[in-house]
XYZ file of N, CA and C in Angstrom:
555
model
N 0.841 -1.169 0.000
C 0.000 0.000 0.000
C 0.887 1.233 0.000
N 0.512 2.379 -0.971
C 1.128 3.256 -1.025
C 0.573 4.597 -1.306
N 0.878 5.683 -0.728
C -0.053 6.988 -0.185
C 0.465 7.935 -1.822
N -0.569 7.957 -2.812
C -0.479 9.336 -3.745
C -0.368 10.489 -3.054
N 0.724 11.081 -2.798
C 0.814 12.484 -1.899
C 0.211 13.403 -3.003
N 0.406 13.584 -4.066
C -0.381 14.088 -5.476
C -1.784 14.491 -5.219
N -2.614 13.450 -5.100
C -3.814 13.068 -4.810
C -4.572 12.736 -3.213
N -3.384 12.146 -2.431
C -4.147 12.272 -1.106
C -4.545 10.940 -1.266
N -4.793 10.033 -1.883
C -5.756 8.896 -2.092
C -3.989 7.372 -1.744
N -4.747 6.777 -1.362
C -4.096 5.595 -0.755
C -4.228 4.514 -1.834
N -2.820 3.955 -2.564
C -3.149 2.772 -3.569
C -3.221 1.663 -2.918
N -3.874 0.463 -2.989
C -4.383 -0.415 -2.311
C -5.412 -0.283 -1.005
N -5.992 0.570 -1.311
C -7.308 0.915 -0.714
C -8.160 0.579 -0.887
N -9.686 0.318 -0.963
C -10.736 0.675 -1.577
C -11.163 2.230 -1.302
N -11.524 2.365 -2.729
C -11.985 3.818 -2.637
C -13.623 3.572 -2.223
N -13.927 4.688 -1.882
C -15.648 5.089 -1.225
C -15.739 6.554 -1.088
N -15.546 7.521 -1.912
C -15.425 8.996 -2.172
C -16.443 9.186 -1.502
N -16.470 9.848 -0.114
C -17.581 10.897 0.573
C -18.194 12.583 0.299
N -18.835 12.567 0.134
C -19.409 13.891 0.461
C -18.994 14.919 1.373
N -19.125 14.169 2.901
C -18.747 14.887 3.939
C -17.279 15.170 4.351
N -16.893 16.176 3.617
C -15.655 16.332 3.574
C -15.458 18.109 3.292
N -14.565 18.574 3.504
C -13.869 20.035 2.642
C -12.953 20.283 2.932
N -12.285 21.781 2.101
C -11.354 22.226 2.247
C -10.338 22.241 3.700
N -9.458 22.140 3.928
C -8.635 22.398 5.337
C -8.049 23.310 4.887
N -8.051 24.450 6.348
C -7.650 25.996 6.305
C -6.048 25.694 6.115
N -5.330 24.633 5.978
C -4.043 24.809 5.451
C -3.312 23.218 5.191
N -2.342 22.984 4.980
C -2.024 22.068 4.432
C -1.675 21.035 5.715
N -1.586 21.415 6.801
C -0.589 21.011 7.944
C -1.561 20.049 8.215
N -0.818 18.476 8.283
C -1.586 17.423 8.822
C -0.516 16.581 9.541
N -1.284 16.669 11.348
C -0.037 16.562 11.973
C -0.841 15.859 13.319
N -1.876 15.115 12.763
C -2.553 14.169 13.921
C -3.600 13.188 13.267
N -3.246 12.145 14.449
C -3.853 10.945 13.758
C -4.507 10.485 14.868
N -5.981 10.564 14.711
C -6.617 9.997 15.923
C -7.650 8.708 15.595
N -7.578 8.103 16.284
C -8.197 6.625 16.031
C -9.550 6.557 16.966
N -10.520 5.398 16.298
C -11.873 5.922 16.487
C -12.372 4.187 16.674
N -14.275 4.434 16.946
C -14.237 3.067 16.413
C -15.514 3.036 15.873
N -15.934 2.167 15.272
C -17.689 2.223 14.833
C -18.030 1.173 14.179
N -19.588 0.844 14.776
C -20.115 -0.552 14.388
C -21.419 0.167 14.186
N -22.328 -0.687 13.068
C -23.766 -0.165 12.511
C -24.602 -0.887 12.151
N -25.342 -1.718 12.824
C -25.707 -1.149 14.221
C -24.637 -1.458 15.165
N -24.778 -0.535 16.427
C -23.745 -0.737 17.015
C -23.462 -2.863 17.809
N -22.430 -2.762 17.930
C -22.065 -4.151 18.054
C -22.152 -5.413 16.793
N -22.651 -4.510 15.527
C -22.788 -5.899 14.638
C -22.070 -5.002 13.480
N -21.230 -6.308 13.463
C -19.979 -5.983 12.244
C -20.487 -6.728 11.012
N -19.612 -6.358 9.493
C -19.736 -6.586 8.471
C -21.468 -6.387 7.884
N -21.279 -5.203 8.199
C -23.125 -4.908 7.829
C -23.065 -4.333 6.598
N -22.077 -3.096 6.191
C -21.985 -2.479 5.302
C -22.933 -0.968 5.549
N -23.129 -0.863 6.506
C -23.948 -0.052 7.036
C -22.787 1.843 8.001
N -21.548 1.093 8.057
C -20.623 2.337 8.296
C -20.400 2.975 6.612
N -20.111 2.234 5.833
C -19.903 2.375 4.573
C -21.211 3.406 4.217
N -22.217 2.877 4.107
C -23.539 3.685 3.995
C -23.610 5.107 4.463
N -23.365 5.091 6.229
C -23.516 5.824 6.727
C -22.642 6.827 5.854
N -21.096 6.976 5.651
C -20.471 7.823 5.459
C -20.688 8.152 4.074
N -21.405 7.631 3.125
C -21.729 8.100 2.025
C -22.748 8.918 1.707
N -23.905 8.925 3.064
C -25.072 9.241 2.843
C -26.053 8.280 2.209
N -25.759 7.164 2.591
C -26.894 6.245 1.871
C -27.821 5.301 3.212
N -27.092 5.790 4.374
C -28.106 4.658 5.148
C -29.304 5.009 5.049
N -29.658 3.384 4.770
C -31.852 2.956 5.301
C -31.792 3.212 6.630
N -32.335 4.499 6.709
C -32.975 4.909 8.451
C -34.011 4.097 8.752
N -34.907 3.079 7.778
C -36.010 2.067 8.265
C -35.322 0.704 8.368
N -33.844 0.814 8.202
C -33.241 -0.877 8.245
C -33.211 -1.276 9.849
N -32.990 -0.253 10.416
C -33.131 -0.399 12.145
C -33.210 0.687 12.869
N -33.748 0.170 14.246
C -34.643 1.669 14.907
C -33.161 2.491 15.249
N -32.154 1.598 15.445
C -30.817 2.877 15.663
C -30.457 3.991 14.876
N -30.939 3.193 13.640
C -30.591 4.759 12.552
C -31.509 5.677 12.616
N -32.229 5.733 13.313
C -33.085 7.220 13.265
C -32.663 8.093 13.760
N -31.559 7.796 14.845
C -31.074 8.745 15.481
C -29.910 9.701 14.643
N -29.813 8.622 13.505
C -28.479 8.975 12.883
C -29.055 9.814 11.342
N -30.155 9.876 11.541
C -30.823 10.614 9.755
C -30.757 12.384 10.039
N -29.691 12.387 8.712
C -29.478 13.476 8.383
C -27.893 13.964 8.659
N -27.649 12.807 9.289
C -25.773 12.957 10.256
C -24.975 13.070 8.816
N -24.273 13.951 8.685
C -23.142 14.192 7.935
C -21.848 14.138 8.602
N -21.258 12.389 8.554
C -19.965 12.207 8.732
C -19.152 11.465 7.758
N -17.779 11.267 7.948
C -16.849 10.261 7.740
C -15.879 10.074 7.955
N -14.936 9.408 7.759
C -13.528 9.340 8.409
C -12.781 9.256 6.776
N -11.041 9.539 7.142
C -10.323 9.284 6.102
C -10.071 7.570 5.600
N -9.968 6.915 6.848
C -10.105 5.891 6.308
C -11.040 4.916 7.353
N -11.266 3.280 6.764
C -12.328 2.490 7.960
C -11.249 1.251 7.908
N -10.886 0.381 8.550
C -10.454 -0.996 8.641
C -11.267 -1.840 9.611
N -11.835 -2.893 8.614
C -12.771 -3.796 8.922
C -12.223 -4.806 9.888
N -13.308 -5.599 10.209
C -12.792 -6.933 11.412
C -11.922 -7.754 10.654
N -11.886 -7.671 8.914
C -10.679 -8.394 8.747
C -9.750 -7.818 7.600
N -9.532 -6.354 8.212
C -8.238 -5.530 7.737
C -8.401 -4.633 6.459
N -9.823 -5.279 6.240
C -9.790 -4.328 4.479
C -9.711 -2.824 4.544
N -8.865 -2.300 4.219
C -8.890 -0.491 4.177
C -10.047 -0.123 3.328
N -10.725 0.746 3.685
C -11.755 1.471 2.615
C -11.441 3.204 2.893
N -10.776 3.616 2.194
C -10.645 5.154 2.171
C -11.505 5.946 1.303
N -12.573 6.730 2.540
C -13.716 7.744 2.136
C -12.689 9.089 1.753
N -11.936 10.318 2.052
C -11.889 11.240 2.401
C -10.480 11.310 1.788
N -9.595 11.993 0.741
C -8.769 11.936 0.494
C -7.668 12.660 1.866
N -6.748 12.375 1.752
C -5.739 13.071 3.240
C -5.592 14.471 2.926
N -5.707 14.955 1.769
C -5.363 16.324 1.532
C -6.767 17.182 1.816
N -7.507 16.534 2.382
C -8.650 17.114 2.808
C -9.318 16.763 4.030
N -10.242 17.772 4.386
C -10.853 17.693 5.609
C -11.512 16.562 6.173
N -12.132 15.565 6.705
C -13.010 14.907 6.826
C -13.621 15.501 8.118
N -14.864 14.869 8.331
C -15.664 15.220 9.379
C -15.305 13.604 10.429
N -14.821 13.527 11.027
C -14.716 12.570 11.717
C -14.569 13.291 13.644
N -13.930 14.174 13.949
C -13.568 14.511 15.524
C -15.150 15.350 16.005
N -15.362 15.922 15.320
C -16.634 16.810 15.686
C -15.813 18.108 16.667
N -15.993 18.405 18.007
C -16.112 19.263 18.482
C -15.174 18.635 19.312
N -13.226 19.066 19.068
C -12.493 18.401 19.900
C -11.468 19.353 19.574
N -10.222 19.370 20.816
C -9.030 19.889 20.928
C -8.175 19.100 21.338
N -6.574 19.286 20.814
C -5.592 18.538 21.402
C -4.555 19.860 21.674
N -3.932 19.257 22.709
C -2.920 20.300 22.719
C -3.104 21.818 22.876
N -4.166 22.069 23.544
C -5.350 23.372 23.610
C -5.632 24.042 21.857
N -5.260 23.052 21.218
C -5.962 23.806 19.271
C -6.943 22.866 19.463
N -8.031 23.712 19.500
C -9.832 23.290 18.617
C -9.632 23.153 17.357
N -10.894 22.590 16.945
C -11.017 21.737 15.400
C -9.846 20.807 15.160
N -9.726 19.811 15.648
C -8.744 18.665 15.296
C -9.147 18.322 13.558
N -10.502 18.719 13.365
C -10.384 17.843 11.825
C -9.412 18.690 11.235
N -9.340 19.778 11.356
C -8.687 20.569 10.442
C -6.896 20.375 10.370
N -6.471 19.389 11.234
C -5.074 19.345 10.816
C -4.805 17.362 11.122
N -5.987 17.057 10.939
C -5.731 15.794 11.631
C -6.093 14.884 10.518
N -6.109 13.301 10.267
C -6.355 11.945 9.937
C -7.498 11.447 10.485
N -8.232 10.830 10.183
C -9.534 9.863 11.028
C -9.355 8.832 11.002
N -9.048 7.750 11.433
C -8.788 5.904 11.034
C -9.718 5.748 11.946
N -11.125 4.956 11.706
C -12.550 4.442 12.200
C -11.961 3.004 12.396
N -12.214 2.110 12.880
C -11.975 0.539 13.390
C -12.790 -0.006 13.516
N -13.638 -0.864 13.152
C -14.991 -1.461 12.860
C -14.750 -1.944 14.300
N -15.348 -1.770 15.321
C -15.536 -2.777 16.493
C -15.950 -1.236 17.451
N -16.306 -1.686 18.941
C -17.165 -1.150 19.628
C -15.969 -1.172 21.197
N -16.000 -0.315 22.226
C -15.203 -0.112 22.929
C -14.769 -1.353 24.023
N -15.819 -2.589 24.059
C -14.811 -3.309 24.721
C -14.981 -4.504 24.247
N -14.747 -4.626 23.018
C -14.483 -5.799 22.356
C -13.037 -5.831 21.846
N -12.269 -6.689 21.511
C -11.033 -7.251 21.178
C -10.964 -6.661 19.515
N -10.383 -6.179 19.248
C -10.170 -5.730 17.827
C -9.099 -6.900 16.714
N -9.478 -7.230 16.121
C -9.259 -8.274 15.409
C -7.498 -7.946 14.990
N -6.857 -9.136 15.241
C -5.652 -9.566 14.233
C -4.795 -9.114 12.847
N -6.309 -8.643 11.921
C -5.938 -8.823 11.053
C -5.970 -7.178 10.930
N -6.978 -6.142 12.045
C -7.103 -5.170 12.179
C -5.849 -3.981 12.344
N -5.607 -5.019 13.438
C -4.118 -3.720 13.521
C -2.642 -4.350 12.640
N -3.209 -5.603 12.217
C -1.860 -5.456 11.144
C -1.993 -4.589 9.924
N -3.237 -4.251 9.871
C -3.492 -2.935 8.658
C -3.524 -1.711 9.478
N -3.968 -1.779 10.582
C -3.405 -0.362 11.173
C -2.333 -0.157 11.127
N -1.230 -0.844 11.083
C 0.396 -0.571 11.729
C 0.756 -0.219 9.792
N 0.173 -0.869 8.786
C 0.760 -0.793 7.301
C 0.476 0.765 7.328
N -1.069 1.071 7.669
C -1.325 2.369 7.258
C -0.491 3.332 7.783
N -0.840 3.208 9.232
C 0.146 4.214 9.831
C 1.672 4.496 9.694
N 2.251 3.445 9.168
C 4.013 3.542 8.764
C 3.927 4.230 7.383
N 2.524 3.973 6.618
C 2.395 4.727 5.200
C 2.312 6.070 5.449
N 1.752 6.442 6.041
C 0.671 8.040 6.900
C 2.126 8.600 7.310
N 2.827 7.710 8.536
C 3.927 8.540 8.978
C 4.469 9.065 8.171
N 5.248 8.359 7.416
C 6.070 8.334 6.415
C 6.034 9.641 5.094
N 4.892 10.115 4.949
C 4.594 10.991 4.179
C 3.994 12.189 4.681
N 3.596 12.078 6.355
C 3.771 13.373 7.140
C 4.303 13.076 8.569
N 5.013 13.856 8.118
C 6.188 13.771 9.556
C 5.746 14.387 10.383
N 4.884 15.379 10.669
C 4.522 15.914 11.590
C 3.495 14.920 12.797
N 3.417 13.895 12.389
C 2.494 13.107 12.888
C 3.413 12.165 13.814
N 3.955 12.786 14.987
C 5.092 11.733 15.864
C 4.138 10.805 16.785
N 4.747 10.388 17.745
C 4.328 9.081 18.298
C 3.639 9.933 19.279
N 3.502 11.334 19.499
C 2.796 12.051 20.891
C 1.710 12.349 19.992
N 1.272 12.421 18.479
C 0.761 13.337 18.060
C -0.554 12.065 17.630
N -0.238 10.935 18.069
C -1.451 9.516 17.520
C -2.446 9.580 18.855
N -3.659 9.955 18.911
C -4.392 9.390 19.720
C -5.592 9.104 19.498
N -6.380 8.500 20.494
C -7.944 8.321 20.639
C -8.642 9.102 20.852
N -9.919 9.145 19.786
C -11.195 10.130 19.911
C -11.784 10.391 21.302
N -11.175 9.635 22.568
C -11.153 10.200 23.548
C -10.409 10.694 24.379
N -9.291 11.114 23.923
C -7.927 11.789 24.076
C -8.972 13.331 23.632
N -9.257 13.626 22.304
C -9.542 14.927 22.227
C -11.002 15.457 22.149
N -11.330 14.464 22.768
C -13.265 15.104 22.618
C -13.278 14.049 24.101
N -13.104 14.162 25.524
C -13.082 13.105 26.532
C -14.389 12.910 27.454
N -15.337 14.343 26.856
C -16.484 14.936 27.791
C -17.429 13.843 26.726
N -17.478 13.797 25.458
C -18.482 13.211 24.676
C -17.894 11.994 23.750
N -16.620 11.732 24.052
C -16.125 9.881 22.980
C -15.966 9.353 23.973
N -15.545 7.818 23.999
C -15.038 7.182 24.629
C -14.247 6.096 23.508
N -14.417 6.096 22.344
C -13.601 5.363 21.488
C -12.192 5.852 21.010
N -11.136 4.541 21.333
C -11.541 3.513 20.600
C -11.897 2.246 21.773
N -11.902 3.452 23.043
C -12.433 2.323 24.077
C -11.046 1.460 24.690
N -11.245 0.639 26.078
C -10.138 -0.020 26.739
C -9.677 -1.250 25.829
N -10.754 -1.701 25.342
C -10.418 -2.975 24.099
C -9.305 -2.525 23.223
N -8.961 -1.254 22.767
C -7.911 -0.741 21.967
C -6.776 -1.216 22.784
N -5.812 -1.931 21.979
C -4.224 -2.202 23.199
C -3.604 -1.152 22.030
N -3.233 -0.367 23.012
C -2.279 1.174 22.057
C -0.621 -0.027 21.784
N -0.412 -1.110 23.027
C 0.703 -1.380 22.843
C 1.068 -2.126 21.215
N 0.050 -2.464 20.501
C 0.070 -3.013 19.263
C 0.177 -2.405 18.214
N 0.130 -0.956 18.184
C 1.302 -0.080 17.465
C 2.348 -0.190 17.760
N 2.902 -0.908 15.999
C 4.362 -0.789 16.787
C 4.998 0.205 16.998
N 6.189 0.180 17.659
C 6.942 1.140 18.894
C 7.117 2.180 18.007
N 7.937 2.121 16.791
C 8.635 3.486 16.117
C 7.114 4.158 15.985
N 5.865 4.176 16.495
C 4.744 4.773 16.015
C 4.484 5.293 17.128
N 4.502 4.540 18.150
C 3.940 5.286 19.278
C 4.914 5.152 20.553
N 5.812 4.500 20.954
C 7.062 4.851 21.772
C 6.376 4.067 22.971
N 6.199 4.100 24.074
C 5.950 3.416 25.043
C 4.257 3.856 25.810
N 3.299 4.593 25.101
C 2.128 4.545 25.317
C 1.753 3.203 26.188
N 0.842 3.689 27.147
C 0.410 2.710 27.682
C -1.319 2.493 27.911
């Protein structure tokens, strides 16, 4: 897998071009925060995160999506329970994935940050095959922005802590490997 810095778009991806996306007030992308999401929640391989971030979910497929009609989100990229990358949101652009979060006292994290979504729910075991595509992506991601060090990777409840709790205690941070994240615990 290899990152078009050109384009922003990831080769060996699947593409899924979102909507919910725009411009970023500058080029600087220098955080990578990790997330998690299941649709309905707790049931994987639905195809229903995919939906969501396109704007196509059936709000009558289950009573959970009602809550979710009209939600304009997505992340830059999703890795499934068994590793498949699907990249919505090219990197050279905004995605809507943090909502209303700060790191480092700077508000709007989307605006200089990455989204990686993880198909699973906060205290379930995240699959095998999951973070061996997390660790490809992220050595790809590093690699082509440096600004993104091992202090600068966290969880959607690292910068939104009043309203996330993903990617949840089930996340073992220790399974990034080290040159990514240093001794996180």
């Amino acid at each position: 897998m290899t990152l078009d810095t050109a384009t922003g778009w990831l080769n060996g991806a699947k593409h899924l071009p979102s909507e919910n996306h725009n411009a970023r007030p500058n080029a600087e992308i220098s955080l990578l925060v990790m997330h998690n999401i299941s649709l309905p929640p707790g049931q994987f391989g639905t195809g229903m995160v995919e939906a969501l971030f396109t704007n196509q979910l059936p709000i009558d497929a289950h009573p959970y999506f009602t809550d979710l009609e009209g939600l304009k989100v997505s992340a830059h990229f999703f890795i499934s329970r068994e590793g498949a990358i699907t990249q919505f949101v090219s990197c050279k652009d905004r995605a809507w994935h943090a909502g209303i979060s700060e790191f480092m006292h700077r508000k709007n994290c989307n605006d200089f940050s990455l989204g990686i979504e993880l198909e699973g729910v906060d205290d379930q075991a995240y699959s095998d095959a999951q973070y061996q595509s997390l660790n490809q992506l992220v050595n790809e991601l590093t690699k082509h922005y440096p600004l993104i060090t091992p202090d600068r990777i966290c969880g959607h409840s690292d910068i939104a802590p009043e309203r996330k709790t993903d990617p949840g205690p089930a996340f073992i941070w220790q399974r990034l490997q080290a040159k990514h994240l240093g001794e996180r615990s």
